[in-house]
Amino acid sequence: MEKLTGKWALITGASSGFGIDFAHALAERGANLILVARRQEPMQQLAATISARHNVAVELKAADLALPGSGLALKQHLDQKKINVDILINNAGCGLYGPFVEQPLAATLDMLQLNILSLTELTHLFARSMIQRGEGHILLVASIGGYQATPTYAAYGASKAYVLLFGEALHEELKPHKVKLSVLSPGVSATGFLAAAGQRTTPYQRLFMMQSRPVVDAGLAALFCGKPSVIPGLGNKLTIFGNRLAPRSLQSKIAYQLMKN
């Protein structure tokens, strides 16, 4: 992994899960950090830990990216501070577990705003600046759920399919401008995602669960090597490969059974 001394890395969803490990991994390589999440206190604790271990600058911004226009407000805030973002880690996201019609519609729309619209907004705003400077890195966090329809995660899986296809397309569009963009598609990971989504861990998930840091390292390695996308973990790779051999209708039936509590 290349050294990042003096570079600024913006990490969304920085108060928990992958966000914490992205912060540590980038600080270890000398990057200054901009941590963004709804909750200020966990970010303050993370910033204190990182500052004690690494000689990097850490900026905090409490923001709810599930609100329309929050991406533009964040970009304007950083412009006022004259901070140019060299690395964008579009990590913020959430899921909802259960039958689609039983989920509160407002919660589903908030999830789609965060997973799709805010991610798109941030990518557009910061990619334009990177193109003007002739360099930059963007990592979008999708999910292996984006490779197939997943009953009980219907809207979430669809949102991650958008991230996957959107990111792979932008990888080609941005390449001539020397801006690298990669998509990270984790499987089930030890991040607290399942609890927040409202799901108890299933036997399938316990079997394939990965720790957070190896997932983060795989994503960053792909980003700096210029790969369009990466699926971390042998089990996750085999799952997606197996899906390609099965009819789509069968994929959904299998996914439904595996996701049931």
Short mmCIF file of C-alpha atoms in Angstrom, two decimals:
data_model
loop_
_atom_site.label_atom_id
_atom_site.label_comp_id
_atom_site.label_asym_id
_atom_site.label_seq_id
_atom_site.Cartn_x
_atom_site.Cartn_y
_atom_site.Cartn_z
CA MET A 1 0.00 0.00 0.00
CA GLU A 2 1.37 3.37 -1.01
CA LYS A 3 2.21 6.02 1.57
CA LEU A 4 -0.41 8.73 1.93
CA THR A 5 1.43 11.34 3.97
CA GLY A 6 -0.19 14.74 3.57
CA LYS A 7 -3.25 13.39 1.75
CA TRP A 8 -6.76 14.00 3.08
CA ALA A 9 -9.15 11.04 3.33
CA LEU A 10 -12.88 11.57 3.88
CA ILE A 11 -14.62 8.61 5.54
CA THR A 12 -18.40 8.55 5.86
CA GLY A 13 -20.04 6.29 8.42
CA ALA A 14 -16.93 6.78 10.55
CA SER A 15 -18.47 6.15 13.97
CA SER A 16 -18.64 2.33 13.78
CA GLY A 17 -17.95 -0.82 11.79
CA PHE A 18 -15.90 -0.53 8.62
CA GLY A 19 -15.57 3.22 9.16
CA ILE A 20 -13.39 2.75 12.23
CA ASP A 21 -11.06 0.33 10.45
CA PHE A 22 -10.87 2.55 7.38
CA ALA A 23 -9.76 5.37 9.66
CA HIS A 24 -7.04 3.26 11.31
CA ALA A 25 -5.84 1.77 8.01
CA LEU A 26 -5.50 5.15 6.31
CA ALA A 27 -3.93 6.86 9.33
CA GLU A 28 -1.34 4.07 9.50
CA ARG A 29 -0.27 5.13 6.01
CA GLY A 30 -0.03 8.80 6.97
CA ALA A 31 -3.32 10.16 5.65
CA ASN A 32 -5.07 13.02 7.39
CA LEU A 33 -8.68 12.15 8.16
CA ILE A 34 -12.10 13.75 7.87
CA LEU A 35 -14.53 11.64 9.89
CA VAL A 36 -18.24 12.03 9.13
CA ALA A 37 -21.16 10.36 10.92
CA ARG A 38 -24.31 11.24 12.83
CA ARG A 39 -22.84 10.50 16.25
CA GLN A 40 -20.17 12.88 17.49
CA GLU A 41 -19.00 11.08 20.64
CA PRO A 42 -17.77 7.84 19.01
CA MET A 43 -15.88 9.90 16.43
CA GLN A 44 -14.25 11.93 19.19
CA GLN A 45 -13.06 8.73 20.84
CA LEU A 46 -11.77 7.41 17.52
CA ALA A 47 -9.98 10.69 16.79
CA ALA A 48 -8.30 10.64 20.22
CA THR A 49 -7.07 7.08 19.67
CA ILE A 50 -5.74 7.84 16.20
CA SER A 51 -4.07 11.09 17.27
CA ALA A 52 -2.29 9.25 20.08
CA ARG A 53 -0.93 6.62 17.66
CA HIS A 54 -0.27 8.53 14.45
CA ASN A 55 1.03 11.95 13.50
CA VAL A 56 -1.96 12.92 11.36
CA ALA A 57 -4.62 15.64 11.44
CA VAL A 58 -8.19 14.57 12.19
CA GLU A 59 -11.28 16.66 11.39
CA LEU A 60 -14.73 15.72 12.67
CA LYS A 61 -18.09 16.59 11.15
CA ALA A 62 -21.35 15.37 12.66
CA ALA A 63 -23.83 15.09 9.79
CA ASP A 64 -26.87 12.99 8.93
CA LEU A 65 -26.25 11.88 5.36
CA ALA A 66 -29.79 10.48 5.19
CA LEU A 67 -30.97 14.08 4.77
CA PRO A 68 -31.28 15.50 1.23
CA GLY A 69 -28.56 18.02 0.45
CA SER A 70 -26.27 16.81 3.21
CA GLY A 71 -23.53 15.94 0.73
CA LEU A 72 -23.44 19.45 -0.72
CA ALA A 73 -23.39 20.95 2.78
CA LEU A 74 -20.40 18.76 3.66
CA LYS A 75 -18.54 19.75 0.47
CA GLN A 76 -19.15 23.44 1.17
CA HIS A 77 -17.95 23.00 4.76
CA LEU A 78 -14.67 21.49 3.57
CA ASP A 79 -14.25 24.13 0.84
CA GLN A 80 -14.52 26.82 3.51
CA LYS A 81 -11.73 25.07 5.42
CA LYS A 82 -9.73 24.84 2.16
CA ILE A 83 -9.42 21.07 2.49
CA ASN A 84 -9.09 19.13 -0.75
CA VAL A 85 -10.25 15.52 -0.41
CA ASP A 86 -7.78 13.15 -2.07
CA ILE A 87 -9.48 9.90 -0.98
CA LEU A 88 -13.23 9.50 -0.59
CA ILE A 89 -14.45 6.41 1.28
CA ASN A 90 -18.20 6.31 0.62
CA ASN A 91 -18.91 3.89 3.45
CA ALA A 92 -22.07 5.24 5.12
CA GLY A 93 -25.06 2.98 4.67
CA CYS A 94 -27.72 1.01 6.50
CA GLY A 95 -30.05 -1.94 5.99
CA LEU A 96 -33.54 -3.01 7.00
CA TYR A 97 -34.36 -6.66 7.62
CA GLY A 98 -37.81 -8.15 7.15
CA PRO A 99 -40.72 -8.24 4.69
CA PHE A 100 -40.75 -5.05 2.59
CA VAL A 101 -44.43 -4.21 3.21
CA GLU A 102 -43.97 -4.55 6.98
CA GLN A 103 -41.16 -1.99 7.11
CA PRO A 104 -42.07 1.64 7.84
CA LEU A 105 -42.02 3.41 4.50
CA ALA A 106 -40.20 6.42 5.97
CA ALA A 107 -37.36 4.19 7.20
CA THR A 108 -37.04 2.56 3.78
CA LEU A 109 -36.93 5.94 2.02
CA ASP A 110 -34.30 7.20 4.49
CA MET A 111 -32.21 4.12 3.76
CA LEU A 112 -32.45 4.70 0.00
CA GLN A 113 -31.53 8.35 0.46
CA LEU A 114 -28.41 7.32 2.37
CA ASN A 115 -27.38 4.29 0.34
CA ILE A 116 -28.07 5.74 -3.12
CA LEU A 117 -28.75 9.46 -3.35
CA SER A 118 -26.26 10.78 -0.81
CA LEU A 119 -23.58 8.39 -2.09
CA THR A 120 -24.24 9.62 -5.63
CA GLU A 121 -24.16 13.25 -4.53
CA LEU A 122 -20.85 12.89 -2.67
CA THR A 123 -19.29 10.96 -5.54
CA HIS A 124 -20.31 13.61 -8.06
CA LEU A 125 -19.11 16.56 -5.98
CA PHE A 126 -15.73 15.16 -5.02
CA ALA A 127 -15.03 13.42 -8.35
CA ARG A 128 -15.40 16.77 -10.15
CA SER A 129 -12.79 18.32 -7.86
CA MET A 130 -10.46 15.34 -8.31
CA ILE A 131 -10.76 15.57 -12.10
CA GLN A 132 -9.80 19.25 -11.94
CA ARG A 133 -6.67 18.35 -9.95
CA GLY A 134 -5.89 15.35 -12.15
CA GLU A 135 -5.80 12.76 -9.35
CA GLY A 136 -7.87 11.13 -6.65
CA HIS A 137 -9.28 7.91 -5.22
CA ILE A 138 -12.89 6.93 -4.49
CA LEU A 139 -14.08 3.72 -2.83
CA LEU A 140 -17.78 2.83 -2.82
CA VAL A 141 -18.97 0.23 -0.32
CA ALA A 142 -21.61 -2.04 -1.84
CA SER A 143 -22.42 -5.63 -0.75
CA ILE A 144 -22.57 -9.14 -2.18
CA GLY A 145 -26.31 -8.57 -1.71
CA GLY A 146 -26.05 -6.35 -4.77
CA TYR A 147 -25.30 -9.35 -6.98
CA GLN A 148 -28.74 -10.95 -6.55
CA ALA A 149 -32.27 -10.37 -5.31
CA THR A 150 -32.44 -11.02 -1.56
CA PRO A 151 -35.88 -11.47 0.03
CA THR A 152 -36.04 -9.87 3.52
CA TYR A 153 -33.45 -7.35 2.30
CA ALA A 154 -35.30 -6.40 -0.90
CA ALA A 155 -34.76 -2.63 -0.92
CA TYR A 156 -31.32 -2.82 0.69
CA GLY A 157 -30.05 -5.37 -1.84
CA ALA A 158 -31.44 -3.28 -4.69
CA SER A 159 -29.66 -0.20 -3.34
CA LYS A 160 -26.36 -2.06 -3.27
CA ALA A 161 -26.91 -3.32 -6.82
CA TYR A 162 -27.10 0.34 -7.81
CA VAL A 163 -23.84 1.09 -6.00
CA LEU A 164 -22.10 -1.86 -7.68
CA LEU A 165 -23.16 -1.01 -11.24
CA PHE A 166 -22.77 2.74 -10.73
CA GLY A 167 -19.25 2.27 -9.40
CA GLU A 168 -18.09 -0.14 -12.09
CA ALA A 169 -19.32 2.29 -14.76
CA LEU A 170 -17.58 5.25 -13.14
CA HIS A 171 -14.37 3.26 -12.86
CA GLU A 172 -14.12 3.43 -16.65
CA GLU A 173 -15.34 7.03 -16.95
CA LEU A 174 -12.85 8.41 -14.42
CA LYS A 175 -9.83 6.37 -15.49
CA PRO A 176 -8.76 8.79 -18.27
CA HIS A 177 -8.74 11.60 -15.69
CA LYS A 178 -6.35 9.69 -13.39
CA VAL A 179 -9.05 9.25 -10.75
CA LYS A 180 -9.26 5.68 -9.47
CA LEU A 181 -12.64 4.35 -8.34
CA SER A 182 -13.30 0.88 -6.94
CA VAL A 183 -16.29 -0.92 -5.45
CA LEU A 184 -15.97 -3.04 -2.32
CA SER A 185 -18.67 -5.72 -1.94
CA PRO A 186 -18.43 -7.36 1.49
CA GLY A 187 -20.46 -10.29 2.68
CA VAL A 188 -21.65 -10.61 6.27
CA SER A 189 -19.08 -8.99 8.54
CA ALA A 190 -18.58 -8.37 12.25
CA THR A 191 -19.63 -4.72 12.15
CA GLY A 192 -22.94 -4.47 14.01
CA PHE A 193 -24.82 -4.18 10.71
CA LEU A 194 -27.15 -7.11 11.43
CA ALA A 195 -28.21 -5.80 14.83
CA ALA A 196 -28.87 -2.33 13.41
CA ALA A 197 -30.88 -3.88 10.56
CA GLY A 198 -32.98 -5.88 13.03
CA GLN A 199 -31.78 -9.40 12.22
CA ARG A 200 -30.52 -12.18 14.46
CA THR A 201 -27.45 -13.94 13.09
CA THR A 202 -28.30 -17.05 11.07
CA PRO A 203 -26.14 -20.22 10.87
CA TYR A 204 -25.14 -19.27 7.31
CA GLN A 205 -24.02 -15.83 8.47
CA ARG A 206 -22.03 -17.22 11.39
CA LEU A 207 -20.24 -19.60 9.03
CA PHE A 208 -19.21 -16.93 6.51
CA MET A 209 -18.77 -13.93 8.81
CA MET A 210 -15.52 -11.99 8.26
CA GLN A 211 -13.80 -9.60 10.62
CA SER A 212 -13.93 -5.96 9.61
CA ARG A 213 -10.25 -5.16 9.12
CA PRO A 214 -9.48 -7.78 6.41
CA VAL A 215 -12.49 -6.48 4.46
CA VAL A 216 -11.20 -2.92 4.72
CA ASP A 217 -7.69 -3.94 3.70
CA ALA A 218 -9.05 -5.76 0.64
CA GLY A 219 -11.02 -2.69 -0.39
CA LEU A 220 -8.07 -0.32 -0.04
CA ALA A 221 -5.73 -2.70 -1.87
CA ALA A 222 -8.18 -2.83 -4.79
CA LEU A 223 -8.57 0.94 -4.76
CA PHE A 224 -4.87 1.76 -4.93
CA CYS A 225 -4.23 -0.99 -7.48
CA GLY A 226 -6.95 0.44 -9.72
CA LYS A 227 -9.29 -2.57 -9.73
CA PRO A 228 -12.92 -1.87 -10.65
CA SER A 229 -14.36 -4.02 -7.85
CA VAL A 230 -13.48 -6.60 -5.23
CA ILE A 231 -15.30 -9.26 -3.20
CA PRO A 232 -13.32 -10.02 -0.03
CA GLY A 233 -13.09 -13.53 1.36
CA LEU A 234 -13.05 -16.94 -0.32
CA GLY A 235 -16.51 -17.86 0.97
CA ASN A 236 -18.04 -14.72 -0.49
CA LYS A 237 -16.28 -15.26 -3.83
CA LEU A 238 -17.59 -18.81 -4.00
CA THR A 239 -21.10 -17.65 -3.16
CA ILE A 240 -21.14 -15.18 -6.05
CA PHE A 241 -19.52 -17.66 -8.43
CA GLY A 242 -22.16 -20.25 -7.50
CA ASN A 243 -24.91 -17.73 -8.21
CA ARG A 244 -23.72 -17.41 -11.79
CA LEU A 245 -24.42 -21.09 -12.32
CA ALA A 246 -27.97 -20.96 -10.95
CA PRO A 247 -31.18 -19.51 -12.47
CA ARG A 248 -32.14 -16.16 -10.97
CA SER A 249 -35.38 -17.58 -9.59
CA LEU A 250 -33.40 -20.24 -7.73
CA GLN A 251 -30.95 -17.65 -6.40
CA SER A 252 -33.82 -15.77 -4.75
CA LYS A 253 -35.31 -18.93 -3.23
CA ILE A 254 -31.95 -19.95 -1.75
CA ALA A 255 -31.28 -16.46 -0.43
CA TYR A 256 -34.70 -16.37 1.21
CA GLN A 257 -34.03 -19.58 3.09
CA LEU A 258 -30.54 -18.51 4.17
CA MET A 259 -31.76 -15.16 5.50
CA LYS A 260 -34.64 -16.51 7.59
CA ASN A 261 -34.30 -16.29 11.34
#
